[in-house]
XYZ file of C-alpha atoms in Angstrom:
535
model
C 7.938 -5.008 -34.607
C 10.445 -5.823 -37.338
C 12.616 -2.496 -38.602
C 13.233 -2.966 -42.676
C 16.373 -2.875 -43.543
C 15.994 -0.886 -46.083
C 17.528 2.768 -45.576
C 15.293 5.454 -44.082
C 15.335 9.152 -44.406
C 15.287 10.395 -40.715
C 11.779 12.293 -40.633
C 10.560 8.128 -41.327
C 13.060 7.030 -38.637
C 11.826 9.271 -36.281
C 7.825 8.485 -36.937
C 8.962 4.325 -36.708
C 10.832 5.532 -32.981
C 7.421 6.778 -31.828
C 5.867 3.509 -32.443
C 8.081 1.581 -30.938
C 6.296 -0.380 -28.062
C 9.237 -1.854 -26.451
C 13.136 -1.886 -25.565
C 13.762 -4.403 -27.880
C 12.316 -2.030 -31.129
C 14.155 1.110 -29.842
C 17.743 -0.681 -29.532
C 17.018 -1.667 -33.203
C 16.519 1.398 -34.328
C 19.345 2.893 -32.402
C 21.630 0.600 -33.974
C 20.576 1.976 -37.235
C 21.028 5.706 -36.282
C 24.530 4.675 -35.069
C 26.013 2.892 -38.210
C 24.120 6.077 -40.742
C 25.788 8.495 -38.635
C 22.499 10.130 -38.215
C 22.961 10.262 -33.997
C 25.742 12.486 -34.787
C 24.425 14.682 -37.286
C 20.663 15.013 -37.217
C 19.896 16.781 -33.925
C 16.206 15.625 -33.216
C 17.762 12.014 -33.393
C 18.723 12.011 -29.908
C 16.543 13.628 -28.316
C 13.732 11.307 -29.448
C 15.778 8.587 -28.483
C 16.539 9.818 -25.265
C 12.662 9.888 -24.947
C 11.773 6.749 -26.489
C 14.345 5.079 -24.199
C 12.724 6.743 -20.824
C 9.174 6.124 -22.384
C 10.365 1.818 -22.279
C 11.298 2.413 -18.363
C 15.387 2.040 -19.731
C 17.113 5.521 -18.207
C 20.548 4.309 -18.261
C 21.053 4.469 -22.349
C 19.203 7.490 -22.134
C 21.489 9.375 -19.600
C 24.246 7.722 -22.016
C 22.829 9.441 -25.131
C 22.578 12.600 -22.909
C 26.428 12.710 -22.243
C 27.632 11.911 -25.894
C 25.225 13.351 -28.118
C 23.731 16.413 -26.770
C 25.508 19.439 -26.453
C 23.190 22.166 -26.014
C 20.535 20.110 -23.432
C 17.346 22.575 -22.630
C 14.888 22.223 -20.076
C 12.789 19.542 -21.774
C 15.786 16.987 -21.825
C 16.476 17.580 -18.184
C 12.845 16.902 -16.977
C 12.878 13.871 -19.526
C 15.712 12.737 -17.492
C 14.934 13.846 -14.199
C 11.557 12.211 -14.701
C 13.157 8.897 -15.751
C 15.137 8.840 -12.556
C 12.181 9.117 -10.383
C 10.410 6.545 -12.473
C 13.358 4.047 -11.832
C 13.325 4.416 -8.025
C 16.497 6.976 -8.338
C 15.632 10.128 -6.590
C 19.052 10.925 -5.587
C 20.061 11.139 -8.729
C 16.976 12.922 -10.202
C 18.082 15.802 -7.594
C 21.939 15.465 -8.747
C 20.757 16.213 -12.438
C 18.376 19.187 -10.778
C 21.992 20.504 -9.821
C 23.914 20.131 -12.632
C 21.014 21.998 -14.381
C 21.831 24.961 -11.935
C 25.152 24.734 -11.826
C 25.605 24.705 -15.487
C 23.628 27.984 -15.920
C 23.192 27.704 -18.810
C 19.506 26.431 -18.954
C 16.142 27.835 -16.850
C 14.426 25.041 -15.099
C 10.400 25.618 -16.013
C 7.759 24.651 -13.473
C 7.502 20.780 -14.898
C 11.542 20.698 -13.740
C 10.480 22.227 -10.217
C 7.314 19.752 -10.229
C 9.589 16.301 -10.802
C 12.270 17.802 -8.320
C 10.030 17.642 -5.759
C 8.311 14.841 -6.241
C 11.560 13.435 -6.356
C 11.972 14.649 -2.855
C 9.226 13.312 -1.533
C 10.335 10.071 -2.377
C 13.558 10.067 -0.106
C 14.283 9.139 3.591
C 12.474 11.610 5.681
C 15.344 13.763 7.228
C 16.882 13.933 4.007
C 13.299 15.027 2.399
C 13.373 17.579 4.766
C 16.729 19.402 4.012
C 16.403 18.923 0.349
C 13.089 20.110 0.095
C 13.887 23.205 1.277
C 16.591 23.882 -0.774
C 15.056 23.045 -3.560
C 12.544 25.784 -2.402
C 15.042 28.161 -1.995
C 16.710 27.226 -5.593
C 13.122 27.976 -7.163
C 13.240 30.954 -5.066
C 16.487 32.260 -6.532
C 15.829 31.086 -9.954
C 12.501 33.125 -9.941
C 9.306 33.425 -12.181
C 5.811 32.332 -11.253
C 5.266 29.262 -10.015
C 2.456 27.419 -11.351
C -0.349 26.022 -9.714
C 1.397 22.266 -10.045
C 4.595 23.080 -8.191
C 2.302 25.216 -5.551
C 0.470 21.721 -4.987
C 3.573 19.855 -4.799
C 6.170 22.117 -2.862
C 2.734 22.356 -0.339
C 2.338 18.454 -0.333
C 6.101 17.797 0.279
C 5.852 20.281 3.554
C 2.257 18.688 4.562
C 3.770 14.931 3.877
C 5.899 15.516 6.093
C 5.053 17.255 8.881
C 5.889 20.488 8.404
C 2.250 22.533 8.256
C 3.619 26.191 9.390
C 5.739 25.972 6.231
C 2.898 24.278 4.319
C 0.438 26.783 5.173
C 3.020 29.706 4.405
C 3.225 28.440 0.425
C -0.222 27.768 0.168
C -0.921 31.485 0.865
C 1.523 32.627 -1.768
C -0.980 31.063 -4.099
C -2.557 33.949 -5.621
C -5.760 31.830 -6.701
C -7.559 28.901 -4.385
C -5.420 25.955 -5.547
C -7.983 22.979 -4.762
C -4.589 20.093 -4.306
C -2.880 22.185 -2.333
C -5.928 23.058 0.218
C -6.302 18.729 0.095
C -2.384 18.349 0.825
C -2.778 20.186 3.639
C -6.174 18.668 5.289
C -4.187 15.179 4.680
C -1.117 16.805 6.741
C -2.919 18.124 9.546
C -5.089 14.816 9.862
C -1.225 12.588 9.678
C -0.174 14.546 12.016
C -3.568 14.048 14.540
C -4.632 17.573 14.253
C -8.212 16.486 12.818
C -9.897 19.572 14.025
C -7.110 21.690 12.247
C -8.153 19.307 9.054
C -11.731 19.711 8.793
C -11.713 23.736 9.687
C -9.676 24.191 6.293
C -12.114 21.502 4.905
C -15.224 23.772 5.741
C -13.628 26.706 4.471
C -12.779 25.401 1.028
C -15.182 27.245 -1.652
C -14.470 24.404 -4.169
C -14.313 20.728 -3.358
C -13.081 17.466 -5.627
C -13.540 14.289 -4.551
C -9.884 14.158 -3.613
C -11.246 16.862 -0.860
C -13.641 14.380 0.238
C -11.229 11.504 0.435
C -8.680 13.443 2.365
C -11.389 14.251 5.150
C -12.342 10.855 5.293
C -9.266 9.091 5.043
C -8.191 11.593 8.305
C -10.806 10.427 10.009
C -10.263 7.398 9.568
C -6.364 7.209 9.831
C -7.303 8.666 13.554
C -9.793 5.932 14.156
C -12.926 8.050 14.074
C -14.904 5.897 12.455
C -18.344 7.232 13.261
C -17.265 10.777 11.829
C -15.983 8.882 8.813
C -19.254 7.421 8.009
C -21.216 10.464 8.867
C -19.177 12.957 6.450
C -19.943 10.224 3.709
C -23.419 10.560 3.915
C -22.803 14.569 3.839
C -21.049 13.854 0.748
C -23.729 11.696 -0.895
C -26.566 13.792 0.003
C -25.091 17.366 -0.573
C -23.176 15.947 -4.609
C -24.919 12.716 -5.544
C -23.164 12.954 -8.637
C -19.808 12.676 -7.037
C -17.846 9.002 -7.454
C -15.986 8.293 -4.505
C -11.972 7.104 -5.671
C -10.361 4.107 -4.380
C -8.758 5.580 -1.294
C -11.898 6.905 -0.145
C -13.623 3.437 0.112
C -11.503 1.779 1.201
C -11.242 3.928 4.546
C -14.934 3.468 4.449
C -14.698 -0.034 4.721
C -11.876 0.170 6.940
C -14.090 2.171 9.131
C -17.057 -0.742 8.972
C -15.153 -3.203 9.702
C -13.513 -1.667 12.993
C -17.592 -0.821 13.846
C -18.699 -4.144 13.108
C -21.469 -1.768 11.261
C -22.241 -5.051 8.448
C -25.560 -3.093 7.115
C -23.329 0.247 6.084
C -20.565 -2.142 4.621
C -22.585 -3.822 2.449
C -24.215 -0.435 1.293
C -20.711 0.979 0.553
C -20.383 -2.586 -1.232
C -23.590 -2.074 -3.340
C -22.683 1.532 -3.691
C -19.341 0.214 -5.612
C -21.077 -1.594 -7.535
C -23.941 0.781 -8.708
C -20.907 3.458 -9.578
C -19.444 0.866 -11.536
C -16.115 1.356 -9.671
C -13.804 -1.415 -10.878
C -12.558 -3.547 -7.988
C -9.148 -3.738 -7.902
C -7.357 -6.121 -5.671
C -6.909 -3.282 -3.426
C -10.200 -2.975 -3.021
C -11.370 -6.540 -2.891
C -9.069 -7.026 0.237
C -10.699 -4.265 1.774
C -14.074 -5.792 1.351
C -12.977 -9.274 2.663
C -11.514 -7.542 5.691
C -14.284 -5.751 6.228
C -16.870 -8.722 5.700
C -14.449 -10.971 8.204
C -14.283 -8.429 10.741
C -18.279 -7.869 10.508
C -18.601 -11.529 11.052
C -20.015 -12.574 7.480
C -16.770 -14.900 6.745
C -18.863 -16.660 3.943
C -19.233 -13.257 2.144
C -15.481 -12.573 2.509
C -14.418 -16.465 0.981
C -17.031 -15.679 -1.777
C -15.255 -12.231 -2.771
C -11.800 -13.811 -2.458
C -13.050 -17.300 -4.744
C -14.344 -14.490 -7.624
C -10.789 -13.262 -7.928
C -8.583 -14.828 -10.408
C -5.455 -16.401 -9.144
C -2.839 -14.520 -11.288
C -4.424 -11.370 -9.302
C -3.815 -12.505 -5.834
C -1.550 -10.775 -4.166
C 0.122 -12.030 -0.543
C -1.963 -9.028 0.935
C -5.343 -10.386 -0.463
C -3.943 -14.041 0.844
C -3.325 -12.385 4.206
C -6.482 -10.404 4.330
C -8.535 -14.099 3.768
C -6.095 -16.199 6.103
C -6.381 -13.936 8.982
C -10.004 -13.442 8.824
C -10.939 -17.153 8.445
C -8.354 -17.463 11.469
C -9.806 -15.483 13.827
C -13.574 -16.964 13.029
C -12.146 -20.145 13.859
C -11.851 -21.686 10.967
C -8.768 -23.472 11.428
C -9.021 -26.042 8.725
C -9.898 -23.642 5.959
C -7.189 -21.309 7.204
C -4.591 -24.409 6.759
C -5.859 -25.240 2.995
C -5.552 -21.953 1.918
C -1.853 -21.433 3.123
C -1.281 -24.646 1.214
C -2.775 -23.556 -1.761
C -0.813 -19.977 -1.498
C 2.419 -21.836 -1.480
C 1.439 -24.152 -4.081
C 0.933 -20.598 -6.093
C 4.541 -20.150 -5.654
C 3.904 -16.877 -3.167
C 5.555 -16.901 -0.224
C 4.017 -16.232 2.918
C 4.964 -13.469 5.243
C 5.640 -13.062 9.525
C 1.468 -11.713 9.330
C 0.247 -14.541 7.564
C 2.501 -17.099 9.824
C 0.826 -14.812 12.596
C -2.944 -16.116 11.563
C -1.634 -19.407 11.329
C -0.003 -20.039 14.287
C -3.259 -18.218 16.064
C -5.703 -20.959 13.983
C -3.915 -23.780 15.192
C -3.860 -22.141 18.715
C -7.495 -21.702 19.373
C -8.393 -25.098 17.610
C -6.226 -26.906 19.913
C -4.337 -28.121 16.858
C -0.852 -27.994 18.679
C 0.861 -30.621 16.421
C 0.012 -28.659 13.639
C 1.029 -25.619 15.188
C 4.404 -26.475 15.854
C 5.039 -27.915 12.417
C 3.882 -24.671 11.069
C 6.382 -22.478 13.519
C 9.500 -24.811 12.273
C 8.310 -24.518 8.765
C 8.405 -20.690 9.099
C 11.788 -20.412 10.547
C 13.479 -23.454 8.547
C 12.045 -23.382 5.218
C 10.963 -19.783 4.587
C 13.605 -18.463 6.531
C 11.439 -15.835 8.625
C 12.888 -14.709 11.674
C 10.175 -15.205 14.790
C 8.876 -12.050 15.897
C 7.559 -11.273 19.603
C 3.950 -11.712 18.058
C 4.582 -15.642 16.824
C 5.904 -16.592 20.121
C 2.944 -15.418 21.852
C 1.057 -17.386 19.690
C 3.445 -20.536 20.637
C 3.285 -19.293 24.121
C -0.158 -19.401 24.594
C -0.910 -22.801 22.351
C 1.164 -24.711 24.414
C -0.266 -22.953 28.172
C -3.880 -23.215 26.897
C -3.094 -27.244 26.500
C -1.558 -27.172 30.020
C 2.003 -27.551 28.522
C 3.245 -25.111 31.003
C 6.690 -26.715 31.717
C 7.220 -26.283 27.278
C 5.781 -22.525 27.524
C 8.249 -22.155 30.567
C 11.027 -23.105 27.953
C 10.017 -21.601 25.387
C 10.014 -17.862 26.832
C 13.261 -18.381 28.130
C 14.848 -19.410 25.040
C 13.501 -16.363 23.076
C 15.850 -14.017 22.064
C 14.385 -10.764 23.258
C 12.081 -10.393 26.524
C 8.699 -11.607 27.045
C 6.110 -8.841 27.020
C 3.165 -7.917 28.713
C 0.953 -10.304 26.097
C 3.092 -13.304 26.344
C 3.057 -12.833 30.064
C -0.428 -12.052 30.728
C -1.136 -15.189 28.084
C 0.921 -17.333 30.257
C -0.423 -16.023 33.699
C -4.074 -16.851 32.686
C -3.111 -20.433 31.697
C -1.390 -20.750 35.176
C -4.917 -19.599 36.921
C -6.994 -21.633 34.622
C -4.556 -25.162 35.434
C -3.760 -24.243 39.063
C -0.042 -23.810 38.268
C 0.419 -21.153 41.243
C 4.224 -21.834 41.474
C 4.426 -20.780 37.736
C 1.955 -18.007 37.921
C 3.306 -16.467 40.710
C 6.804 -16.139 38.550
C 4.829 -15.039 35.622
C 2.892 -12.462 38.170
C 6.282 -11.052 39.239
C 7.805 -10.917 35.650
C 4.273 -8.942 33.928
C 5.083 -6.374 37.127
C 7.954 -5.339 35.784
C 6.942 -5.092 32.443
C 3.262 -3.193 33.195
C 3.081 -2.414 36.779
C 0.284 0.045 36.333
C -2.144 -2.398 34.460
C -5.206 -3.239 36.804
C -6.474 -6.156 34.465
C -2.787 -8.117 35.324
C -3.244 -7.019 38.834
C -6.494 -8.508 39.150
C -5.820 -11.806 37.369
C -3.164 -12.226 39.716
C -5.525 -11.547 42.357
C -8.086 -13.948 40.993
C -5.035 -16.748 40.416
C -4.332 -16.327 44.248
C -8.212 -16.043 45.301
C -8.573 -19.611 43.311
C -5.629 -21.404 44.738
C -6.914 -20.484 48.621
C -4.482 -17.802 49.188
C -6.872 -15.370 50.054
C -4.973 -13.321 52.502
C -2.491 -12.378 49.460
C -5.418 -11.889 47.185
C -6.541 -9.694 49.591
C -3.566 -7.376 49.725
C -3.574 -7.188 45.905
C -7.255 -5.856 45.995
C -6.518 -3.615 48.953
C -3.249 -2.716 47.115
C -5.705 -2.018 43.404
C -8.526 0.145 45.580
C -5.827 2.812 47.928
C -3.768 3.041 44.351
C -6.665 3.858 42.202
C -5.317 1.413 39.770
C -8.342 1.470 37.239
C -8.731 -2.251 34.978
C -9.810 -2.120 31.512
C -13.727 -1.118 30.795
C -15.843 -2.950 28.306
C -16.871 -1.526 25.033
C -19.538 -2.618 22.416
C -20.768 -1.098 19.489
C -24.674 -2.216 18.050
C -25.948 -1.008 14.955
C -29.980 0.153 14.692
C -31.715 1.402 12.109
C -28.724 2.496 9.982
C -27.184 4.415 13.870
C -23.943 2.782 15.202
C -24.514 3.198 18.851
C -21.180 2.905 21.896
C -22.217 1.393 24.963
C -19.447 1.401 27.943
C -20.035 -0.801 30.974
C -21.202 1.332 33.669
C -22.176 4.339 31.199
C -24.964 6.833 31.772
C -24.511 9.120 29.039
C -26.694 7.332 26.672
C -29.925 9.742 25.390
C -31.947 6.862 26.217
C -29.873 5.364 29.634
C -32.989 5.266 31.731
C -35.081 3.340 29.147
C -32.642 0.535 28.454
C -31.386 0.137 32.437
C -35.489 0.108 32.681
C -35.454 -2.717 30.101
C -32.411 -4.499 31.610
C -34.313 -4.737 35.175
C -37.340 -5.786 33.633
C -35.750 -8.549 31.658
C -33.578 -9.732 34.780
C -36.897 -9.902 36.895
C -38.432 -12.301 34.079
C -35.287 -14.051 33.910
C -35.003 -14.512 37.829
C -38.939 -15.176 37.697
C -39.169 -18.116 35.412
C -35.859 -19.424 37.050
C -37.999 -19.814 40.434
C -40.965 -21.484 38.563
C -38.331 -24.173 37.413
C -36.974 -24.364 40.287
C -40.156 -24.949 42.337
């Protein structure tokens, strides 16, 4: 916007200031006010300049004007600066400005002030947030006056987000009316602490719920991996209030639940629900959809969603979701192709993406490419390898029978190998019948994870296959005497929209008798067919 060179009266100048869209236009008018002297002789001018600078995300010039040209600041101006500092990711300075307001004693903070300051507290490190948040709460009480619903919500949210549920409940009780936002914060706080039943009790006790209430409870269930409960509650919401449109946080949580359960039909239904509701498919939501379809076994649908997203909207998380999905589906060539495409678009890969790429190379037997990617990660992108990266490389070499190289890599690691690395190495030693290295790996594994029945069993099988029956028998006897348990297999299957969980050896399912009867019938039929084929 070009600023006219003609001298304007203050009202016209201020009108132009309100129409400014960027920092350059604000600076042009600021210079005009300085030259004309209006900034020091017209009290409204510095106030409007402060607002304009904060509105264009430039808080430093606003603070400078506040200090030099404002002689009697009011709560509104303090609020503007505090809000600007929060938006500028400077919560510490925002709180210092609040302290300045209190120390000067000429201005009484209002509800907006306290709402902004509590928001600043929530952006601090956890320990500091607790300390400063309590101080702000005390100052609010000393200042007096009735706290509005927004302040109660902010204060409740601060305590609940930090896990101080007693304080959050106390603030909630001080409110004179039901504050839905504050109760939602309490529900989220309980779920974040793992106290899901208390969060559900709070949810059930609400007389008025909004979409954020349902979202808080559904997200809480998903955060605690109670995926069936999350999907069930969403069904309750759909039936009790069909007009309620879910927010993005809720939908992402539901897609996460579907992905973990492998509930593809329900995931597809939620996808269609999103489209029917006319929800905007953001990058975050697209990432959740890609991840859900990949985990449910439909990587083609994941790829189609990815392809429909404009290149400019693909962030590192989105790239990571599709590359990881392709890696898990064994599509190493496509995984590596997308990795090169991502780098070509100028996006620097992170450690998570390299873990996926190395995993893809591992499970496809691409040893040379895997080593090339590992070197590229370290030398080109300067990423320090994590224990997961070393784990992929050790497993890759060991699976290929290159046990000596895997052993050397373990010895060169800057940190001690974990149970996953030793377990993968031991498994490959058993596969390639290298008892010497396997025994060494087994000893290391028992130091790291002495009570793992799965590891003891792996060692027993290795020794048994190598003909060392006596040692294998000792391990089996030791496991029996110490009652060390192995991991029980678990699987999910969806029938007519209902997800059923099955655990190996479990008889708790309500149709267990029918299921086992059918299994025995199938076994008899297969055995009979086999006998007929061999006779």
